[in-house]
C-alpha positions in Angstrom: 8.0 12.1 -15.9 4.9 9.5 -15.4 2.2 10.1 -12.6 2.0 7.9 -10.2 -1.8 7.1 -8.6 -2.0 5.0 -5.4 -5.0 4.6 -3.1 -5.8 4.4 0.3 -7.7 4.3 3.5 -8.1 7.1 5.7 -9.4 7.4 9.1 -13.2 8.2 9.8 -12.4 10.8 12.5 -15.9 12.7 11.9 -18.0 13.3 15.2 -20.9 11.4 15.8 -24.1 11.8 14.4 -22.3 13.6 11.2 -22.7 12.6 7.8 -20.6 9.4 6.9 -17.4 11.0 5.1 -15.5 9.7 2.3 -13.2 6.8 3.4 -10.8 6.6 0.6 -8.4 8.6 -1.3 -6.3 8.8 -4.6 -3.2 10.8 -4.3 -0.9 11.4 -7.2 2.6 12.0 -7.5 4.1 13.7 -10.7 7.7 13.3 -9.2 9.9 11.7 -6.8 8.2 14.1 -4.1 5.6 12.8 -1.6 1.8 13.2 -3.4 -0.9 14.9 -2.8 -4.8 13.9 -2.0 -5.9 14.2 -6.4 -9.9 12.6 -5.7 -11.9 11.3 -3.0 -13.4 8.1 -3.6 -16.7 6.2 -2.8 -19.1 3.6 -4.0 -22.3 5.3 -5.7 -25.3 3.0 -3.9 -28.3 2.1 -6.2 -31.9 2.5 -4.4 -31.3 -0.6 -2.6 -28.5 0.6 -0.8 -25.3 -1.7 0.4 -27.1 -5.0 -0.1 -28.2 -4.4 -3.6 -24.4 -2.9 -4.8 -23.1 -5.7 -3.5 -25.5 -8.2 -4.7 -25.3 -6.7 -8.6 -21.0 -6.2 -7.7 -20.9 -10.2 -7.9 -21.3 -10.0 -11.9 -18.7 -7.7 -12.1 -21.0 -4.2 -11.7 -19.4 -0.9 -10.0 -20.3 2.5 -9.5 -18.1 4.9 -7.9 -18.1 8.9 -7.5 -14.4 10.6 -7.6 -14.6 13.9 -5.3 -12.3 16.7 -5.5 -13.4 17.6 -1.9 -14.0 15.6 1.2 -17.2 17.4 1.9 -18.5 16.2 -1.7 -19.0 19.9 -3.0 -17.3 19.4 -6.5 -17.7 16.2 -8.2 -14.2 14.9 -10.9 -15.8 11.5 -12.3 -18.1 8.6 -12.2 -17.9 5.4 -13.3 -20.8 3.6 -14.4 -21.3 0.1 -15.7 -22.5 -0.9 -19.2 -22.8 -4.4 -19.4 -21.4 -6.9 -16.8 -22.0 -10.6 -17.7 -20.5 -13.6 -18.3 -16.9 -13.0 -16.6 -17.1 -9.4 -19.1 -17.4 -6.4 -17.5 -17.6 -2.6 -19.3 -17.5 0.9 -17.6 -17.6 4.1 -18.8 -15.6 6.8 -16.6 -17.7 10.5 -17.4 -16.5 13.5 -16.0 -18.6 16.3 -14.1 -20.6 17.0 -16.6 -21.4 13.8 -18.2 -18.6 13.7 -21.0 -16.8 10.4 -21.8 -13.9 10.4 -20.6 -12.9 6.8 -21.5 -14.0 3.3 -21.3 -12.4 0.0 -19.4 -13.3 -3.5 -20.2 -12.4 -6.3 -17.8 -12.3 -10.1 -19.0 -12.0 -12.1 -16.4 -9.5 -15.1 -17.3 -10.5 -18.3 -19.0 -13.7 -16.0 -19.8 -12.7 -13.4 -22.1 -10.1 -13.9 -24.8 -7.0 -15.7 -22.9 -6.9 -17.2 -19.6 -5.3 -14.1 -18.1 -7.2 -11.1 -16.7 -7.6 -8.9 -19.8 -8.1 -5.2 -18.9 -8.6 -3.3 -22.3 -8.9 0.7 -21.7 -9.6 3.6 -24.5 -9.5 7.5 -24.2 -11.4 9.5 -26.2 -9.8 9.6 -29.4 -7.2 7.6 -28.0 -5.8 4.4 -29.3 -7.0 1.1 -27.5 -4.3 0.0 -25.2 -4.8 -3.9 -23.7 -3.2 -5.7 -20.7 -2.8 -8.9 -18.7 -2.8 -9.4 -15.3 0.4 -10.6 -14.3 3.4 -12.5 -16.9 3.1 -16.0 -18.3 6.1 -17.3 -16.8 5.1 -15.6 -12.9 1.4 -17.2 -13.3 3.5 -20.7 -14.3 5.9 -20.8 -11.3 2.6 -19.9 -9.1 0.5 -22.9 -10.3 3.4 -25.1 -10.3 3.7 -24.2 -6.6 0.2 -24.1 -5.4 0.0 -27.4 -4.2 2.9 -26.9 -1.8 1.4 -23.6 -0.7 -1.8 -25.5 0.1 0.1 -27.7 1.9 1.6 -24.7 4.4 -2.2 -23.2 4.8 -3.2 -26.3 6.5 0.2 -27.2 8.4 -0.2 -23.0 9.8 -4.3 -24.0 10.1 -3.9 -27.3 12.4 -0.8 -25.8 13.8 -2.5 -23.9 16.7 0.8 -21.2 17.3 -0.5 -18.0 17.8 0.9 -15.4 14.8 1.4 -18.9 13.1 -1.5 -18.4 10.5 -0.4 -18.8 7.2 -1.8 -18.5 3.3 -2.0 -18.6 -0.2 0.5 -16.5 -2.1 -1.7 -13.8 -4.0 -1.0 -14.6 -7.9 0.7 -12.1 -10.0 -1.2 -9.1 -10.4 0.9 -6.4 -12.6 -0.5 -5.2 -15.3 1.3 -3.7 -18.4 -0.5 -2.4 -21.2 0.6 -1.8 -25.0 -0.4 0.3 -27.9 0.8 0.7 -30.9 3.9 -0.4 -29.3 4.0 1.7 -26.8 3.8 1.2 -23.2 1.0 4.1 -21.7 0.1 2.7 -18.2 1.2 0.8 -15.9 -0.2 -1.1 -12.8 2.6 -2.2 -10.2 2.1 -4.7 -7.7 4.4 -3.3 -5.4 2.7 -0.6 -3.6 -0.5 -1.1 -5.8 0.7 1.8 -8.1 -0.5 3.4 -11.5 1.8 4.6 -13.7 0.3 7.2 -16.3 3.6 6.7 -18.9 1.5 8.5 -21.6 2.1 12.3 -21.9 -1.1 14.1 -20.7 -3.3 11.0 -19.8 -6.2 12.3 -18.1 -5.7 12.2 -14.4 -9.7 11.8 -14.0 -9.6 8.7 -16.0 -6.6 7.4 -13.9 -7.8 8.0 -10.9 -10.9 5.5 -12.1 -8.8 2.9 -13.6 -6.9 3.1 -10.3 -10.6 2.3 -7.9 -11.4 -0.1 -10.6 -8.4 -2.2 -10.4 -8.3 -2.1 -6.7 -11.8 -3.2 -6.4 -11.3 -6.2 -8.1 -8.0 -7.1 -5.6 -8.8 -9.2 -2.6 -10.1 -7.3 0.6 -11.3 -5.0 -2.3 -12.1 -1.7 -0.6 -15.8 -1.3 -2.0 -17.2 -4.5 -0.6 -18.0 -3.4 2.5 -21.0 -4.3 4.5 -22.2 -0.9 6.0 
């Protein structure tokens, strides 16, 4: 039976004047049960606080701290950047005491080695596994129909009907990825999920990929002003 990471928001109900609390949340299901909260979330802000992690985020940087506890007492992972330019990102996901835990490399289409996203991840000891955002034939029918959905934007735009606003499909965005010929992860579009196929993938290192991928999605959830 796979994991199953999703992510999400949850309310800041903290009192005021109390320290800001952790805003997102990994849960992780290992059945067809509801989950359960795995690692708390949040971006790790470099001396220049919020303007200067979202000024180096523009290359493709992140930095994020997984909590097992709201409060921020026991600390799961990090993820720290290695090289981000050119449309090629690398990270390194280290757990609590510094250990690798794996690496992720993001190639950002017509930059890296195909004009899909690549996303190329490797466990320690682990074989590489590589995926593409989205399939060929998906990312096809979207372009073929892009000019017709640019057409709608500005019919909804002009339009002035309340609740009439309309928009740009998002493109494809699952992600399968192979090694060896087999299929170990899994990122599903629907419901933004991450499917750990692989018998006894690290749930640290999922959890990461998970904030990773989501932070490269529109509205991403680190890219926030305050």
């Amino acid at each position: 039976m796979s994991d199953v990471m999703t992510m999400r928001a949850v309310p800041d109900r903290s009192p005021e004047g109390a320290p800001a609390p952790v805003t997102h949340v990994i849960d992780v299901a290992g059945g067809p049960g509801p989950g359960q909260v795995f690692a708390y979330v949040e971006r790790e802000l470099p001396a220049g606080g919020v303007p200067a992690y979202r000024a180096a985020r523009s290359s493709g940087a992140r930095s994020f701290v997984l909590w097992a506890d709201p409060d921020r007492r026991e600390r799961l992972a990090r993820v720290v950047t290695v090289s981000a330019d050119g449309g090629v990102a690398a990270f390194q996901v280290l757990g609590a005491h510094g250990e690798l835990l794996g690496t992720v490399v993001r190639e950002k289409a017509l930059r890296g080695k195909g004009w899909r996203t690549r996303w190329t991840v490797v466990p320690p000891g682990g074989p590489e596994a590589v995926g593409f955002k989205g399939r060929i034939g998906w990312w096809c029918m979207w372009w073929l129909l892009l000019p017709l959905q640019m057409f709608i934007l500005v019919f909804t735009v002009l339009d002035g009907t309340p609740n009439n606003e309309g928009g740009v499909a998002r493109g494809p965005r699952r992600i399968r990825w192979r090694a060896g010929g087999q299929l170990p992860l899994e990122f599903r579009s629907r419901g933004d999920r991450l499917h750990l196929h692989a018998p006894g993938f690290d749930r640290r290192f999922g959890a990461a990929l998970i904030a990773l991928l989501r932070s490269f999605n529109t509205g991403a959830w680190d890219d926030r002003k305050k």
